[in-house]
Short mmCIF file of C-alpha atoms in Angstrom, two decimals:
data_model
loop_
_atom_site.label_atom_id
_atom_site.label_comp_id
_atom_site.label_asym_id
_atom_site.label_seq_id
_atom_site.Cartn_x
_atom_site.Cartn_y
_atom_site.Cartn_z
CA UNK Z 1 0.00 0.00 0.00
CA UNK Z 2 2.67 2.41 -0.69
CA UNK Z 3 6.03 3.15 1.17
CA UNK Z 4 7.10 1.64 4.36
CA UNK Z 5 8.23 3.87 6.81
CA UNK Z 6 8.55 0.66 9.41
CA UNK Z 7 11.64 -0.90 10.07
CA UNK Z 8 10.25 -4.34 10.16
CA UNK Z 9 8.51 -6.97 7.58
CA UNK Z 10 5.35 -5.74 5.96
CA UNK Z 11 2.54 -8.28 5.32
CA UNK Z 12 2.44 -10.07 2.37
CA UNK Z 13 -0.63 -9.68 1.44
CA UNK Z 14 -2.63 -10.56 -1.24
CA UNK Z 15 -4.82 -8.49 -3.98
CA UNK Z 16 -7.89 -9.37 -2.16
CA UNK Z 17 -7.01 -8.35 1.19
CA UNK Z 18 -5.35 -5.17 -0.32
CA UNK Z 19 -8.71 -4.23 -2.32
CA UNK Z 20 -10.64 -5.11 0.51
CA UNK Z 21 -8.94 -2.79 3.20
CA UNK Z 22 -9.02 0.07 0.67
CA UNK Z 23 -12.84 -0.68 0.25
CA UNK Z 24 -12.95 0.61 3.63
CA UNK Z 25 -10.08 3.18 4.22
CA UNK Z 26 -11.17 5.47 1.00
CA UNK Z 27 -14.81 5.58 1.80
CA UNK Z 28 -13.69 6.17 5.54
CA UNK Z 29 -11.52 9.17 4.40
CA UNK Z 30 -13.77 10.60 1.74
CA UNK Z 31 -16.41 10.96 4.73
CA UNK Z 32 -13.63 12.43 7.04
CA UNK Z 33 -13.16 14.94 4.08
CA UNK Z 34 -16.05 15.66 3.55
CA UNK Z 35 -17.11 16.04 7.38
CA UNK Z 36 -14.13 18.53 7.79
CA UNK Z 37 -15.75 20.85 4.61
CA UNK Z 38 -19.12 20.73 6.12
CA UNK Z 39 -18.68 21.49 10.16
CA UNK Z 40 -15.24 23.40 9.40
CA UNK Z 41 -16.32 27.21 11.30
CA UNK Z 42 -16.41 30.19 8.94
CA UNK Z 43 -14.56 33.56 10.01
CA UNK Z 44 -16.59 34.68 12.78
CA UNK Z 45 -15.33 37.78 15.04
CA UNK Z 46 -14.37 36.18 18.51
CA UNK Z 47 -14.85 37.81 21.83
CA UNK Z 48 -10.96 38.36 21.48
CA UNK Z 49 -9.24 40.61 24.48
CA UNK Z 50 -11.01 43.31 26.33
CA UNK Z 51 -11.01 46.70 24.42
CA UNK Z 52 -8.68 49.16 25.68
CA UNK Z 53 -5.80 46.35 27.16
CA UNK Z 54 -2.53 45.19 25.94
CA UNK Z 55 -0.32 42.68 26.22
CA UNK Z 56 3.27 43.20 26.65
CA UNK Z 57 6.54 41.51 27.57
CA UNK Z 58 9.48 43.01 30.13
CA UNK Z 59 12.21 42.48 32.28
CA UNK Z 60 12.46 43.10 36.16
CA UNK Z 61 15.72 45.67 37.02
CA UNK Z 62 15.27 46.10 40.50
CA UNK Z 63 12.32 45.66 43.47
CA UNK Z 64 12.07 48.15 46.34
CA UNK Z 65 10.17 46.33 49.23
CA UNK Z 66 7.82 48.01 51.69
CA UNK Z 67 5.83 47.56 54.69
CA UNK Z 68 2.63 45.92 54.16
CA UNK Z 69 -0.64 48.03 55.15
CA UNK Z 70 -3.15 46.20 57.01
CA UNK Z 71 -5.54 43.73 55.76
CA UNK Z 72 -9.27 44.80 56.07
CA UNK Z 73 -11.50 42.68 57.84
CA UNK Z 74 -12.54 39.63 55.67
CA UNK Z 75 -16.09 38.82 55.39
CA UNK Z 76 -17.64 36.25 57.74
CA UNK Z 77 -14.24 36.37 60.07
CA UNK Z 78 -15.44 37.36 63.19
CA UNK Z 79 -13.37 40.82 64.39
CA UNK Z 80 -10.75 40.26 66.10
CA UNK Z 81 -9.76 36.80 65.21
CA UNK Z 82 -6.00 37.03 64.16
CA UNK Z 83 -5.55 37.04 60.00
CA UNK Z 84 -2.24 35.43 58.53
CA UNK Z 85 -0.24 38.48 57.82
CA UNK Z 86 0.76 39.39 54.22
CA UNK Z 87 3.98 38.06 52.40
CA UNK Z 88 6.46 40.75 52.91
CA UNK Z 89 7.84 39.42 49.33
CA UNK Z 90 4.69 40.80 47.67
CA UNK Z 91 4.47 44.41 49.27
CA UNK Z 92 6.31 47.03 46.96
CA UNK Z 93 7.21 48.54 44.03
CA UNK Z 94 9.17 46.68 40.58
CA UNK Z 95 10.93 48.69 37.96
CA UNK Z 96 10.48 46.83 34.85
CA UNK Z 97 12.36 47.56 31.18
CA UNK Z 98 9.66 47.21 28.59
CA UNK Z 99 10.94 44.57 26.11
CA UNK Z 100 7.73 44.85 23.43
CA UNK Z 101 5.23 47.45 22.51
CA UNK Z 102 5.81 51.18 21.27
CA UNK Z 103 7.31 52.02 24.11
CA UNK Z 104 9.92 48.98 24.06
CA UNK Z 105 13.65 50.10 26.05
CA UNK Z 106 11.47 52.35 28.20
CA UNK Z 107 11.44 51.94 31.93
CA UNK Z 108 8.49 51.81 33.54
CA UNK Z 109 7.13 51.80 37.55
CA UNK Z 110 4.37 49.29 39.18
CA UNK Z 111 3.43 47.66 42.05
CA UNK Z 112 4.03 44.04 42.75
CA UNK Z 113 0.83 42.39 43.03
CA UNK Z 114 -0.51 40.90 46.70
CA UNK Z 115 -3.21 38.80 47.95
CA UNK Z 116 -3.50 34.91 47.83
CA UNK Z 117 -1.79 33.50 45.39
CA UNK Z 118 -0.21 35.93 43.99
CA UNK Z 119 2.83 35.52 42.09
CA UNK Z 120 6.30 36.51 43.87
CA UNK Z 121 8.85 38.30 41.26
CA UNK Z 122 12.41 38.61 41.38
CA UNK Z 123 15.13 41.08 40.03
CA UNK Z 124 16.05 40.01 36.50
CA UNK Z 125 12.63 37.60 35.97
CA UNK Z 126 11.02 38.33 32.55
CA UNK Z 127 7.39 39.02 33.10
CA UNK Z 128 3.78 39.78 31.65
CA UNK Z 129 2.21 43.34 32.17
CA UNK Z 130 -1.38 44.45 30.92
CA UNK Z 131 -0.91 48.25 29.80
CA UNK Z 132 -4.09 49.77 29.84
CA UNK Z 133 -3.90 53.41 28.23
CA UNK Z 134 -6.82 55.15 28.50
CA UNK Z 135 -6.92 53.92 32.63
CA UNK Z 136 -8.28 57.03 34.39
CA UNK Z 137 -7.18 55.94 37.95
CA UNK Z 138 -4.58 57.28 39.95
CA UNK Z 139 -2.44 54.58 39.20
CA UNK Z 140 -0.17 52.82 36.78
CA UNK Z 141 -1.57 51.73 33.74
CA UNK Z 142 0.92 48.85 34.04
CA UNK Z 143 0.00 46.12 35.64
CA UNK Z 144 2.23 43.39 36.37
CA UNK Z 145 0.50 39.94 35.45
CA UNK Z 146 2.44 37.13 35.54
CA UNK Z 147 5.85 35.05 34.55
CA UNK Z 148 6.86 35.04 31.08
CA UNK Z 149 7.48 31.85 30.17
CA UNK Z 150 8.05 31.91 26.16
CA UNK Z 151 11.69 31.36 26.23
CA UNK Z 152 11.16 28.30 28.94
CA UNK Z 153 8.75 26.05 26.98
CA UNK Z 154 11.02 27.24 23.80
CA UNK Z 155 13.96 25.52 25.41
CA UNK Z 156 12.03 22.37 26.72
CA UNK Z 157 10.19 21.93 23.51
CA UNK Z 158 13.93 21.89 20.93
CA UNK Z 159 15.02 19.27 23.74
CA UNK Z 160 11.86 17.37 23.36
CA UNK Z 161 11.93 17.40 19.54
CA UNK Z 162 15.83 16.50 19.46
CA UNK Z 163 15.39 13.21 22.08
CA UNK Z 164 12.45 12.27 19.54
CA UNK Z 165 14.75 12.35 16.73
CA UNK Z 166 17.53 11.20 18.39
CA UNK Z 167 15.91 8.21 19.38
CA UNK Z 168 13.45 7.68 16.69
CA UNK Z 169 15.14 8.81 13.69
CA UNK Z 170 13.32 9.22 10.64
CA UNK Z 171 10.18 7.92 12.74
CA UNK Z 172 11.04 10.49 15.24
CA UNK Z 173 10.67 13.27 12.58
CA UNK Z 174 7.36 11.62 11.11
CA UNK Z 175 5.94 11.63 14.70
CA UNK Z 176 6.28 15.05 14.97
CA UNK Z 177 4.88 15.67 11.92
CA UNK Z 178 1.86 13.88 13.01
CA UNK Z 179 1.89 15.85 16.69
CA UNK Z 180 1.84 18.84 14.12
CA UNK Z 181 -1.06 17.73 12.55
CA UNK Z 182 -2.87 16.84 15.49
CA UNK Z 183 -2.73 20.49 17.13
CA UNK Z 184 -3.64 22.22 13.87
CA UNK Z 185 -6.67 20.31 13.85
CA UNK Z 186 -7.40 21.03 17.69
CA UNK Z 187 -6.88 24.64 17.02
CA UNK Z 188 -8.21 25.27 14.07
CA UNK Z 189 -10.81 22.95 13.59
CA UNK Z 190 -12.68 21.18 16.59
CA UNK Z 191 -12.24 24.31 19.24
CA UNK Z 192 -13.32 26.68 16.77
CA UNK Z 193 -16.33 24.86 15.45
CA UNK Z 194 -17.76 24.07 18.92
CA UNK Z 195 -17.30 27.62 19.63
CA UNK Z 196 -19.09 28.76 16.57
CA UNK Z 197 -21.96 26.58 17.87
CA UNK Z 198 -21.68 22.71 15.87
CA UNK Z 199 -22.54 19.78 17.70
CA UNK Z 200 -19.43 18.46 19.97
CA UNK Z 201 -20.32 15.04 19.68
CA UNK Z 202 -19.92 15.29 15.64
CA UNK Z 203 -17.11 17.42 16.17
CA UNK Z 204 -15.21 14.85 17.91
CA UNK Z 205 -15.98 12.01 15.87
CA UNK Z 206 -14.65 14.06 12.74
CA UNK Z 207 -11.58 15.54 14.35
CA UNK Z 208 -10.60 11.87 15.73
CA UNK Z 209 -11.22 10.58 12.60
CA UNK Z 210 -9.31 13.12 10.63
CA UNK Z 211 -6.24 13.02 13.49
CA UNK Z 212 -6.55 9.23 13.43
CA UNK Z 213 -5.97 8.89 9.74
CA UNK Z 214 -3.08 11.58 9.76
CA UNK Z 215 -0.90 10.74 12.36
CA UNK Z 216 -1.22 7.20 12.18
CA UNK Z 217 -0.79 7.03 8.22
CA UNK Z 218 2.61 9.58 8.55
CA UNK Z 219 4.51 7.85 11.58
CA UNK Z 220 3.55 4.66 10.49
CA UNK Z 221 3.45 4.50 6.76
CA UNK Z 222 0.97 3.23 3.91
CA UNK Z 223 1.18 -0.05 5.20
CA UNK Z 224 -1.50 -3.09 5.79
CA UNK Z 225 -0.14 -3.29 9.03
CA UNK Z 226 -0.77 0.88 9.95
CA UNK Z 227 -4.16 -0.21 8.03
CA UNK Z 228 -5.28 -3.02 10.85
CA UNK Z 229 -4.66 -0.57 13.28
CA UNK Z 230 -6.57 2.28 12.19
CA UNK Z 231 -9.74 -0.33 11.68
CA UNK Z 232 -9.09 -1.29 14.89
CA UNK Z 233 -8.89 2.22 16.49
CA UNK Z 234 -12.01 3.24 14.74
CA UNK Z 235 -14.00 0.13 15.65
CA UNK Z 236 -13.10 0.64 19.74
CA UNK Z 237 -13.23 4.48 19.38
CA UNK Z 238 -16.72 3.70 18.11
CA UNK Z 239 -17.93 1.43 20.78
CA UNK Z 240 -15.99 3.75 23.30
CA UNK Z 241 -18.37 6.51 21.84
CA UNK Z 242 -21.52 4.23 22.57
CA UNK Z 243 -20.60 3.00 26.14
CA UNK Z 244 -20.02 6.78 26.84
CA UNK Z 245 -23.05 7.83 25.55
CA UNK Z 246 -25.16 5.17 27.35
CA UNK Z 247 -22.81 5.52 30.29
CA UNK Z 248 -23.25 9.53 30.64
CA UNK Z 249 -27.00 9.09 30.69
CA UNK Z 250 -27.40 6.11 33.17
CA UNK Z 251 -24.97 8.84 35.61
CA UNK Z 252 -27.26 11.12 34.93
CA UNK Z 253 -24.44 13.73 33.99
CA UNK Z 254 -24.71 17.26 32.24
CA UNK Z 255 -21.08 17.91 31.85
CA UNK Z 256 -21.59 21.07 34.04
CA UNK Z 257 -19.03 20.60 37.21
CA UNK Z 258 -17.07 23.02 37.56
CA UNK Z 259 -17.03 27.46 36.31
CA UNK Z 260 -15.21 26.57 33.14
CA UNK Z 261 -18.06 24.58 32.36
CA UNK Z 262 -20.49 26.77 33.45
CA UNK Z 263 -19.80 29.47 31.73
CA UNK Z 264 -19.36 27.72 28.21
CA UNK Z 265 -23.12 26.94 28.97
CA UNK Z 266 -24.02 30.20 29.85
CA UNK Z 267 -21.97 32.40 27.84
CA UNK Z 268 -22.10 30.69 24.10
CA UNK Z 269 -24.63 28.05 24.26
CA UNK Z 270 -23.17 25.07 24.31
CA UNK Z 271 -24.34 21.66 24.77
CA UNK Z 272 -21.95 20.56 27.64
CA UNK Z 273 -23.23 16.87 27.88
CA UNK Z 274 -22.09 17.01 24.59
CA UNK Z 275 -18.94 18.56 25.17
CA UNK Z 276 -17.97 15.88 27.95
CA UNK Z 277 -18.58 13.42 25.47
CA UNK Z 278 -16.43 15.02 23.11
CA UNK Z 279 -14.01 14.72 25.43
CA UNK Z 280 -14.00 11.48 26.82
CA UNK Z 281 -13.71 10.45 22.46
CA UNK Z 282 -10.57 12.78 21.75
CA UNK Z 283 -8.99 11.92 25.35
CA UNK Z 284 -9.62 7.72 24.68
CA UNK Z 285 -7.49 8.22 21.06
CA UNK Z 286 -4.29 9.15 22.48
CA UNK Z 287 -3.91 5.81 24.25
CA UNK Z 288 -6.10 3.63 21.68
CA UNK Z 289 -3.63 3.83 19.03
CA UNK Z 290 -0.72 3.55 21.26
CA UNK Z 291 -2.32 -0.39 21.64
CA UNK Z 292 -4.02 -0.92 18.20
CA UNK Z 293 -0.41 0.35 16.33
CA UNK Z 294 1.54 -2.05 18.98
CA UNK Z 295 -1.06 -4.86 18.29
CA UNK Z 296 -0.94 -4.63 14.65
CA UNK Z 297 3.02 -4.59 14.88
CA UNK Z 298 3.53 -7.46 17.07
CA UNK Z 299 0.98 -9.55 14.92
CA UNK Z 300 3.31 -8.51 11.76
CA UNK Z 301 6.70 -9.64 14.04
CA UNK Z 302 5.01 -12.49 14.58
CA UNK Z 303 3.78 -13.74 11.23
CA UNK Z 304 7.56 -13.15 9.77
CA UNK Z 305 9.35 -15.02 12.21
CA UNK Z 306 7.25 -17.96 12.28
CA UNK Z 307 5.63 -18.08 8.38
CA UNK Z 308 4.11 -21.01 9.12
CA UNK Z 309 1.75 -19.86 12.23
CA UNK Z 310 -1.89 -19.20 11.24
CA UNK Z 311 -4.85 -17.53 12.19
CA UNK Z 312 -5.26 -19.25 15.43
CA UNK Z 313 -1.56 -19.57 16.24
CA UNK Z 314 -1.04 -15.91 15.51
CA UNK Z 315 -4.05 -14.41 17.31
CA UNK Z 316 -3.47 -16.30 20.76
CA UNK Z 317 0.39 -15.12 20.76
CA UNK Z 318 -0.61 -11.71 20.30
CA UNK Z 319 -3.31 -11.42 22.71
CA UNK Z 320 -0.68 -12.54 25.41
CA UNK Z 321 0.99 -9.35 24.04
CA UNK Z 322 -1.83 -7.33 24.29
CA UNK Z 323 -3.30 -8.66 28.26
CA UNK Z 324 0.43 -7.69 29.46
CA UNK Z 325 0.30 -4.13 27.19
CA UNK Z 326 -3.52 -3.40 28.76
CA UNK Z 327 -2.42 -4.67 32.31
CA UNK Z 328 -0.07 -1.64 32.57
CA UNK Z 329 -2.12 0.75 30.52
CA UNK Z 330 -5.01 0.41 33.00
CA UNK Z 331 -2.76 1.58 36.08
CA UNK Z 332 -1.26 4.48 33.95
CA UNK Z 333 -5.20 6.21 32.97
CA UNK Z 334 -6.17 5.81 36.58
CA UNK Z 335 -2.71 7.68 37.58
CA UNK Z 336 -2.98 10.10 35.35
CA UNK Z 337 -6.44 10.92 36.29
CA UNK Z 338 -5.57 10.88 39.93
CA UNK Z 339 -2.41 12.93 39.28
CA UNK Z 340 -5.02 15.49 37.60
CA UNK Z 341 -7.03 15.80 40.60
CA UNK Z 342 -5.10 15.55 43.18
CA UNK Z 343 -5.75 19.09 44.78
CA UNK Z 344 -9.94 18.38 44.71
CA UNK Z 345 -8.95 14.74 46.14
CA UNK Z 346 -6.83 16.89 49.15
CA UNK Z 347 -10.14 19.06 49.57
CA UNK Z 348 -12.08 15.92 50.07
CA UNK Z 349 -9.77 14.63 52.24
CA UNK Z 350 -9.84 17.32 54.23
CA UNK Z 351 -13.58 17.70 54.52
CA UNK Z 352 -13.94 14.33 55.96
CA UNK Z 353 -16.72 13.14 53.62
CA UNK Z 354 -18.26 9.44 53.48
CA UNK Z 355 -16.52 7.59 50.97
CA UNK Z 356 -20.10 7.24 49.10
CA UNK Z 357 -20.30 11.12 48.99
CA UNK Z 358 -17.14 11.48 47.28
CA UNK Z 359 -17.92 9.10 44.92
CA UNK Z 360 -21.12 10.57 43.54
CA UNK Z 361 -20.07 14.24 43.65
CA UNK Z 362 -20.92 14.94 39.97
CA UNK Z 363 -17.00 16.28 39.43
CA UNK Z 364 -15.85 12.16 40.56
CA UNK Z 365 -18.77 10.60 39.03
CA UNK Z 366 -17.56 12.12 36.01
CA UNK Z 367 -13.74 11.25 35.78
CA UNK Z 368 -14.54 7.32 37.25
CA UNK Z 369 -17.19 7.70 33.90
CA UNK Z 370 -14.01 8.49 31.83
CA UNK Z 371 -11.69 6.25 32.89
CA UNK Z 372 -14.26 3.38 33.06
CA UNK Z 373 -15.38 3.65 29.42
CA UNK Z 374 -11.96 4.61 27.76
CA UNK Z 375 -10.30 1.23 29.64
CA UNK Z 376 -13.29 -0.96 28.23
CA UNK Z 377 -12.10 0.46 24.94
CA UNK Z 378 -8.90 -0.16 25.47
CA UNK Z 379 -10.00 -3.55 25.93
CA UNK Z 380 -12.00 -4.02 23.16
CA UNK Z 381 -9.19 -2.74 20.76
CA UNK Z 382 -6.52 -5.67 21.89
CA UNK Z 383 -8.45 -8.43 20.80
CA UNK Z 384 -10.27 -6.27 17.47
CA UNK Z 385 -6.80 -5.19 15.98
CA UNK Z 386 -4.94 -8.70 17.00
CA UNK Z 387 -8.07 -10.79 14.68
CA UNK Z 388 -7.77 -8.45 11.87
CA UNK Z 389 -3.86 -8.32 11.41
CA UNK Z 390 -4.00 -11.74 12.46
CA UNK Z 391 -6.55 -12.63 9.41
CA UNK Z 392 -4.50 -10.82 6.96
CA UNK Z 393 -1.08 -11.92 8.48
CA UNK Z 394 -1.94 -15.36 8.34
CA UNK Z 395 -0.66 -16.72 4.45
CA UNK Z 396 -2.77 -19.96 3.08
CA UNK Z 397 -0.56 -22.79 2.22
CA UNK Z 398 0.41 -23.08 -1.33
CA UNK Z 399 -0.87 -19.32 -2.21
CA UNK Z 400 1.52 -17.26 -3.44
CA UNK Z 401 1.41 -12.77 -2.05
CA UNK Z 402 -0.82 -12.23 -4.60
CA UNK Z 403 -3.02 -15.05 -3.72
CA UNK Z 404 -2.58 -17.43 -6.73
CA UNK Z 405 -0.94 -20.88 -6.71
CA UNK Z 406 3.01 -20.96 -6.80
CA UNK Z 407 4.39 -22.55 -9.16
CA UNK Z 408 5.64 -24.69 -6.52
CA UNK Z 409 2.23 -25.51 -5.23
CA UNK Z 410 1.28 -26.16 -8.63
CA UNK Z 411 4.24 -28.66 -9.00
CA UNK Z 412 3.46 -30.38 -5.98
CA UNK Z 413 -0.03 -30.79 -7.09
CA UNK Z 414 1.03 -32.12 -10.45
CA UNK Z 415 3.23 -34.70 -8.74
CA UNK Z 416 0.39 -36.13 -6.32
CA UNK Z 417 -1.95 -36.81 -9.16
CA UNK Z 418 0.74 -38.80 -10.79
CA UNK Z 419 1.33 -40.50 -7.98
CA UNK Z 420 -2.32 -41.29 -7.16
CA UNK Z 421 -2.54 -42.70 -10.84
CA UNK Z 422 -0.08 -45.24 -10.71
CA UNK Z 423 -0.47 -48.62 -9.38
CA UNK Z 424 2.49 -50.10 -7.58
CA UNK Z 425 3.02 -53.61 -8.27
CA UNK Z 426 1.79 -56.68 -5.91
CA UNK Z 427 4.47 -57.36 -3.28
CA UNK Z 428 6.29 -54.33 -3.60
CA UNK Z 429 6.15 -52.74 -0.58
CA UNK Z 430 7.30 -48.97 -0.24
CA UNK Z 431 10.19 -48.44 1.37
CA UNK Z 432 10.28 -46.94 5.47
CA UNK Z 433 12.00 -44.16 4.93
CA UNK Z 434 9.74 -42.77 2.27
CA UNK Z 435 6.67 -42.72 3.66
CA UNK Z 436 5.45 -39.32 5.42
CA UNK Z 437 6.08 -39.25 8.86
CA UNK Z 438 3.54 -37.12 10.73
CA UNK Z 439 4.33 -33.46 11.50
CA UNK Z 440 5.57 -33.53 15.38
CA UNK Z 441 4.98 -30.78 17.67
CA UNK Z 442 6.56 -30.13 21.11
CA UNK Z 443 3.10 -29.39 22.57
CA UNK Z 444 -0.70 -29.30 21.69
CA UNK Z 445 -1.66 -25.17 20.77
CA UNK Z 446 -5.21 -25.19 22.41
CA UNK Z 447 -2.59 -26.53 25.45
CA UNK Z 448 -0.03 -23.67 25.95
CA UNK Z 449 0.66 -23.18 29.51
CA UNK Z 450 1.62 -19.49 28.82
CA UNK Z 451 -2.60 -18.95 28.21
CA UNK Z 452 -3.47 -20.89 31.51
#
């Protein structure tokens, strides 16, 4: 199906197989096409920035510290009650040398900013201001926002791309390629078009189809083998969409959980069952084609190093791959999604709520409904994409890649009629060492200890 990018054997396939995986690739990407022309958002005016503010970029020369003033009276403390005092860090003045703007070189004069959770600055830190001009207070019309962080994420992202490449070589460049791909079509496409309104559920399906397809088709290469595994990834990203679906409603979830959320409702309409739906599809890809691509691989190792292994054979060696693979990856998504809310699982903690509160506060409810449904799809995709490689990995005795007879087949055949034909003579008996001996094997397949 076009150039290799893998290192290893491809599958020798045959026409049929070929014709019949294209018979559902094209149609699948026509539709993802077409899907992309139809729900891709026009050029609609966003909300944008506030009118009147600007962003710029500067450098801290020097901080002049100052006493704190005193902390009014918050509401519902009773008077009197002792307040923690203010960070003496965060009480003064920070001359900063404007690195962007009109007025870049020029020195400018603002306060540090206070309160909880502020951010503390240092002397020679390169920072975010807002510069509001037309600011009619008797104040700055700096004000000092946050860390800049450009240069940072600059410097972690060229190491990330050189280990990749390092490492990965010309699949290492392909990859990122593909992580190219899949931003642009986060940014420009799904974001934007449930912004401007479109259904997030069709959204989703479109922009994981489209990703899918992409990424998998560049790292990978126009291979059967890349092939098997995007069937695969569609088929569980499919029934990961309809255990969601049925699994959102029997939780009786709305999507809305936290302000984020709220606001999206409020503010531009959106359908935020839909949205968490949308979500739980684009979040489930990531790791479904980490095991559908590593599925369809090892099924390909397989079927090269032992030629004569069939469907069976190949399918039940595979799947031991795949229990081991899933085993791990189950651990990982309930990390991650732990890691993720670890400060709201501290707030439980600390409120001392019954175990069964915690678990149906909607914000839970909602992440156990994620990780529940994507792991059943991660499921579902071992044994999916192991059966399909596995049925197109698996050569028929005596059929050549293209799925004719060899000539040696052919040969063979020629030589058993012959030898069915002819009579042998009365008393001749054939000689022991040319009869077939039976084929012996070390141990029965359905028997393999390793599946016990």
């Amino acid at each position: 199906m076009g150039a290799n990018h893998a290192h290893g054997p491809a599958i020798p396939a045959s026409r049929r197989t070929v014709w019949l995986t294209l018979a559902v690739i094209i149609p699948l990407a026509l539709g993802t096409v077409i899907g992309l022309i139809a729900l891709w958002p026009s050029d609609k005016p966003g909300a944008g920035a506030a009118p009147g503010l600007e962003r710029l970029t500067g450098t801290i020369t020097s901080i002049a510290l100052k006493p704190c003033p005193e902390l009014p009276p918050e509401e519902g403390v009773a008077a009197g009650a002792e307040q923690p005092p203010p960070d003496p860090a965060s009480c003064g003045d920070a001359e900063i040398r404007l690195t962007s703007g009109a007025n870049a070189g020029q020195r400018i004069t603002t306060d540090l900013p206070s309160g909880p959770g502020a951010q503390r600055f240092a002397e020679g830190d390169d920072v975010v201001l807002v510069h509001t001009p037309d600011s009619t207070l008797d104040a700055s019309p700096y004000l000092l926002s946050d860390h800049d962080r450009s240069t940072s994420l600059w410097i972690m992202g060229a190491a990330f791309a050189l280990a990749v490449v390092a490492f990965g070589r010309w699949r290492g460049v392909t990859a990122l390629v593909g992580l190219g791909v899949t931003f642009t079509l986060l940014l420009l496409f799904v974001i934007p078009a449930i912004l401007a309104g479109e259904p997030p559920l069709a959204i989703a399906v479109v922009g994981s189809a489209a990703i899918m397809l992409a990424v998998l088709y560049l790292t990978h290469g126009f291979t059967l083998t890349t092939s098997m595994a995007v069937l695969g990834t569609l088929s569980s990203l499919t029934l990961t969409g309809l255990l969601s679906y049925g699994a959102i409603g029997l939780a009786q979830l709305n999507g809305i959980t936290d302000e984020s959320s709220l606001y999206l409702d409020m503010s531009y309409r959106i359908d935020a069952q839909g949205l968490l739906l949308a979500s739980i599809l684009i979040g489930s890809l990531g790791v479904l084609d980490d095991v559908t691509v590593t599925q369809a691989v090892t099924v390909t190792e397989l079927a090269h190093a032992n030629p004569s292994y069939g469907f069976l054979q190949l399918y039940r060696a595979a799947a031991r791959v795949g229990r081991a693979h899933i085993a791990s990856v189950i651990n990982t998504i309930i990390l991650a999604y732990s890691g993720a809310s670890l400060p709201l699982l501290l707030l439980i903690s600390v409120a001392k709520q019954p175990l069964g509160e915690v678990l149906t506060n909607p914000l839970i409810a909602q992440e156990i409904v994620r990780s529940v449904v994507g792991t059943l799809g991660l499921i579902a995709a071992v044994p999916l994409t192991t059966a399909l490689t596995a049925l197109v990995s698996s050569r028929r005795p005596g059929l050549d890649h293209h799925g004719d007879a060899s000539p040696a087949s052919r040969h063979r055949r020629r030589a058993n009629d012959l030898q069915e034909t002819s009579v042998p003579s009365p008393g001749v008996l054939e000689p022991a060492h040319d009869r077939p001996r039976p084929v012996r094997h070390d141990h029965g397949f359905w028997d393999d200890p390793r599946d016990q």
